[in-house]
Coordinates of C-alpha atoms in Angstrom, one line a residue:
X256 CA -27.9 -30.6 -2.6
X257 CA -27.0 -29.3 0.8
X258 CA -24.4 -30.9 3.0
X259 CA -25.1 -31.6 7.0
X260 CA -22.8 -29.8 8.8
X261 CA -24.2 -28.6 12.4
X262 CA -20.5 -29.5 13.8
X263 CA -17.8 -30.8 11.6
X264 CA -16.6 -29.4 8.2
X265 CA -18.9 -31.3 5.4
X266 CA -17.1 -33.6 3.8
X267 CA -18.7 -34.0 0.3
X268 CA -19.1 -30.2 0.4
X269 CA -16.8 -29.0 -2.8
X270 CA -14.4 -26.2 -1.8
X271 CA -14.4 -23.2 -4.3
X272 CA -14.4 -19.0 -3.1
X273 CA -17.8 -18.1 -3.7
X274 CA -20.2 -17.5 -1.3
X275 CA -24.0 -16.6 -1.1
X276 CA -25.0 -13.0 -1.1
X277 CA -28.5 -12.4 0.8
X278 CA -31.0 -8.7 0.0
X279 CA -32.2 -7.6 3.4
X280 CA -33.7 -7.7 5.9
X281 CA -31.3 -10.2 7.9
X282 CA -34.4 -12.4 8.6
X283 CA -34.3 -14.0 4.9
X284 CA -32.2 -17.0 5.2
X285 CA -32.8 -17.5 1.2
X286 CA -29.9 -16.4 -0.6
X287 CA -30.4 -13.8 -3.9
X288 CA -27.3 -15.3 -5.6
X289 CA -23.8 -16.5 -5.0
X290 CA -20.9 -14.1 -5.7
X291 CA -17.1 -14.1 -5.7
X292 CA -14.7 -11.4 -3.9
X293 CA -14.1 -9.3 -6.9
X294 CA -17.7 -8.4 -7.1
X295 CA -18.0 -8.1 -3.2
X296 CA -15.3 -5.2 -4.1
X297 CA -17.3 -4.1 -7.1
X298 CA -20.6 -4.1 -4.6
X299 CA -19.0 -2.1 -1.6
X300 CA -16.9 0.2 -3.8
X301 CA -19.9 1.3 -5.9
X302 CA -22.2 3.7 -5.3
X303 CA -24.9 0.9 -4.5
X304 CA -24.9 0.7 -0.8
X305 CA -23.5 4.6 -0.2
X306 CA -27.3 5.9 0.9
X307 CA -27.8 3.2 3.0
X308 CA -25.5 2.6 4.4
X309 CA -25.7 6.4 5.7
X310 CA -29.1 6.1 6.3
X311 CA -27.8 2.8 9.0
X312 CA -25.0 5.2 10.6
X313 CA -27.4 8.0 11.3
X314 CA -30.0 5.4 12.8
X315 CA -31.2 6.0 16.2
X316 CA -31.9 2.2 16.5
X317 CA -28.1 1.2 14.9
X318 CA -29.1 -2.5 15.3
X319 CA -32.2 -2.3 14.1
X320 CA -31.3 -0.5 11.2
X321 CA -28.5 -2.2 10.3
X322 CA -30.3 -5.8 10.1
X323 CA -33.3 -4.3 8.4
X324 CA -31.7 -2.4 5.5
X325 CA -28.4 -3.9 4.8
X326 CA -27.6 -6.8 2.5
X327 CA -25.6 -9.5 3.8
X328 CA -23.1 -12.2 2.7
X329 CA -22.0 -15.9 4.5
X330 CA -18.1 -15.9 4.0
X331 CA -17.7 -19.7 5.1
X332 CA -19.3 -21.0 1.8
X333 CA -23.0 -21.2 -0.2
X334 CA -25.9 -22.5 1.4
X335 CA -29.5 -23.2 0.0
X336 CA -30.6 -21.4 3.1
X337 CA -28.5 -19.7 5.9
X338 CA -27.8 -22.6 8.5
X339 CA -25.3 -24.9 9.2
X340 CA -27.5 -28.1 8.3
X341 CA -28.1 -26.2 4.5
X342 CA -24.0 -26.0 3.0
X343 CA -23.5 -27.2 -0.5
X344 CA -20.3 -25.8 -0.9
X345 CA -16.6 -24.1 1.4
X346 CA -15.1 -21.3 0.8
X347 CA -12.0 -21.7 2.5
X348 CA -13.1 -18.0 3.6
X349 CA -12.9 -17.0 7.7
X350 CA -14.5 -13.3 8.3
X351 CA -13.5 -11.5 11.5
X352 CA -14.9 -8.4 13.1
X353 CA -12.7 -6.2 14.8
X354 CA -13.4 -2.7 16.4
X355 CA -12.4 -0.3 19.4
X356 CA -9.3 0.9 17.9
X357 CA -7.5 3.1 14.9
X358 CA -8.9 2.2 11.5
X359 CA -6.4 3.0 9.6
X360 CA -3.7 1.7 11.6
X361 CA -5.7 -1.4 12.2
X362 CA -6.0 -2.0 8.8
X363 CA -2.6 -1.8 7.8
X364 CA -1.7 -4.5 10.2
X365 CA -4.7 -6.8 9.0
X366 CA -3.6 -6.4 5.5
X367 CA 0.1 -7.5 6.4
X368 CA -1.8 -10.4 8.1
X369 CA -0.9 -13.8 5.9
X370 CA -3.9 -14.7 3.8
X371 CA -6.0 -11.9 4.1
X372 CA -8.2 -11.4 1.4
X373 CA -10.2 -8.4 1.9
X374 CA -11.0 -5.5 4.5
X375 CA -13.4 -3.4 4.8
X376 CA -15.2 -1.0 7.4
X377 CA -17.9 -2.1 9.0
X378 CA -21.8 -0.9 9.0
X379 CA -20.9 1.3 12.2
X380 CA -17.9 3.4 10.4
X381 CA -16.0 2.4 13.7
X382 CA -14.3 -1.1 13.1
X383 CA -13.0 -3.5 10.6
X384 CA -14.5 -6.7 9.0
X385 CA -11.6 -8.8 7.3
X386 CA -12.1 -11.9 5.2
X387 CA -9.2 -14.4 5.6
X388 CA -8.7 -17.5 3.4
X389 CA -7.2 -20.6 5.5
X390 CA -6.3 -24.2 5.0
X391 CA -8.5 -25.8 7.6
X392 CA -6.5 -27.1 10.2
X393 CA -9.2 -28.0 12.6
X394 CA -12.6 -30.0 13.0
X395 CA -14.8 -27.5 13.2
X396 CA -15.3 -23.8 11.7
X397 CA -15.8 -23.0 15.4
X398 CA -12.3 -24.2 16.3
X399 CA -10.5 -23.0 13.4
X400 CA -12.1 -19.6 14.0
X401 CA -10.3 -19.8 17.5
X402 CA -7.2 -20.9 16.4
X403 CA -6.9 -17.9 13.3
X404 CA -8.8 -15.7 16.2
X405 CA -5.4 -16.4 18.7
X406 CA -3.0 -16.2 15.9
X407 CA -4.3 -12.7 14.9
X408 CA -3.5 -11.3 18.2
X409 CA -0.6 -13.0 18.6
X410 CA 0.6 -10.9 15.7
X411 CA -1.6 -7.8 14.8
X412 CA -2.2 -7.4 18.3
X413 CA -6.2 -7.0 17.5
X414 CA -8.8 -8.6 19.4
X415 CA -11.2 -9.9 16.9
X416 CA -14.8 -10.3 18.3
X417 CA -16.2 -14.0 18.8
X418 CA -18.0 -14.8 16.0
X419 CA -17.5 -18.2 15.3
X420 CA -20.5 -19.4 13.5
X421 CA -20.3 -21.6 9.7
X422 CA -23.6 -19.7 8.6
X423 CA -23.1 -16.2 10.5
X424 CA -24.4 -13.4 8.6
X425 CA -21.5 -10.9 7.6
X426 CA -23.2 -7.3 7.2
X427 CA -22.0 -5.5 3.8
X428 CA -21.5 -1.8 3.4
X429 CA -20.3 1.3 1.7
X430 CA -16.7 1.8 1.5
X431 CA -15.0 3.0 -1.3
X432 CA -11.6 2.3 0.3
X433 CA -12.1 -0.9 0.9
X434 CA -8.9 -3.3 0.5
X435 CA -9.0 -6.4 -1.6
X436 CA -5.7 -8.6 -2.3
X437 CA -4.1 -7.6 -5.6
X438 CA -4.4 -10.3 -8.4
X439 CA -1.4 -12.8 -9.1
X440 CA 0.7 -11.5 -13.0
X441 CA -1.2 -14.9 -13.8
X442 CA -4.4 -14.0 -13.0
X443 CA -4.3 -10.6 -14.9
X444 CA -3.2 -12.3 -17.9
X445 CA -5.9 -14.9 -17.7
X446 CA -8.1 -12.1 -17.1
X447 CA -7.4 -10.4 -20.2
X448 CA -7.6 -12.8 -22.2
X449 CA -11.2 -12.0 -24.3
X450 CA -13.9 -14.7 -23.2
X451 CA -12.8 -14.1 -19.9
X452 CA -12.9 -10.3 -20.2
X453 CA -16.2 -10.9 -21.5
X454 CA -17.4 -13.0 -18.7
X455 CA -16.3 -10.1 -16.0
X456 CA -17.4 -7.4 -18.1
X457 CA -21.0 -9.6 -17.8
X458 CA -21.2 -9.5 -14.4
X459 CA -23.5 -6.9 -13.3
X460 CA -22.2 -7.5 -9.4
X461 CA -25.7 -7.8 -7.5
X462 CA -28.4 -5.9 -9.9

């Protein structure tokens, strides 16, 4: 069942770190499936999005392009559909766009960045999307966005665009260098451990 939440966090939403994962175009709001990081990685790593995502970059209409054929994901939690009113459960996930500068350096300063979780290049080649995961300190999504958005320039020094909305759609792409935080010793052990191998090994990431 979904959880209100137009302006506060919901509070009987459950925390966990998936989130939904939505096919294009951008105008379905009906989510496919909800996914975890690891097969984000798997997903924009692979060769699934690599024509595509070309196709978008040599678009005369970038926008247009870019919501009509790429897939999408909603960071801040799942939803039954994408908007605020329609959250049944948090992440704990923040996702910032950044552009207008040096990838590569830019990145290395995001991934220093405490609790960064994953970076990739966005649709356009030219920026950075990062995915941070946060202990809410605020009200709102809105004002904890602000308040990671400050801290970020205060210590990167990058200006991440304003994008502070609980159900925005976050564009996925092909990047095959794209950056996820290395597992915990205790999480690779768990991981190899052989119902759980076999659970990963199950997960076809989006097909």
């Amino acid at each position: 069942r979904a959880v209100r939440a137009s302006s506060r966090f919901p509070k009987n939403a459950p925390f966990d770190m998936n989130f939904s994962y939505f096919q294009s175009p951008v105008k379905n709001v009906v989510p496919y499936k909800d996914i975890d990081l690891q097969q984000l990685h798997k997903l924009i790593t692979g060769p699934y999005l690599a024509a595509v995502t070309q196709q978008v970059r040599q678009a005369d209409d970038y926008g247009k392009a870019k919501a009509t054929l790429l897939p999408y994901i909603t960071p801040a939690g799942t939803f039954t559909r994408r908007h605020t009113d329609s959250v049944v459960s948090m992440s704990g996930l923040l996702s910032f766009d950044f552009g207008h500068f040096d990838v590569t350096s830019a990145k290395e300063e995001l991934i220093r960045f405490e609790g960064v979780q994953f970076v990739y290049t966005s649709p356009s080649g030219k920026g950075l999307k990062a995915i941070i995961e946060n202990p809410y300190q605020c009200k709102t999504y809105a004002e904890e966005f602000q308040r990671l958005k400050v801290l970020i320039k205060q210590r990167t020094g990058l200006e991440a665009d304003n994008t502070p909305d609980l159900a925005r759609a976050c564009f996925v792409c092909h990047d095959p260098e794209a950056w996820i935080k290395p597992k915990s010793p205790l999480q690779r052990m768990i991981a190899k451990t052989p119902a759980v191998q076999l659970l990963i090994d199950s997960l076809d990431c989006i097909s």
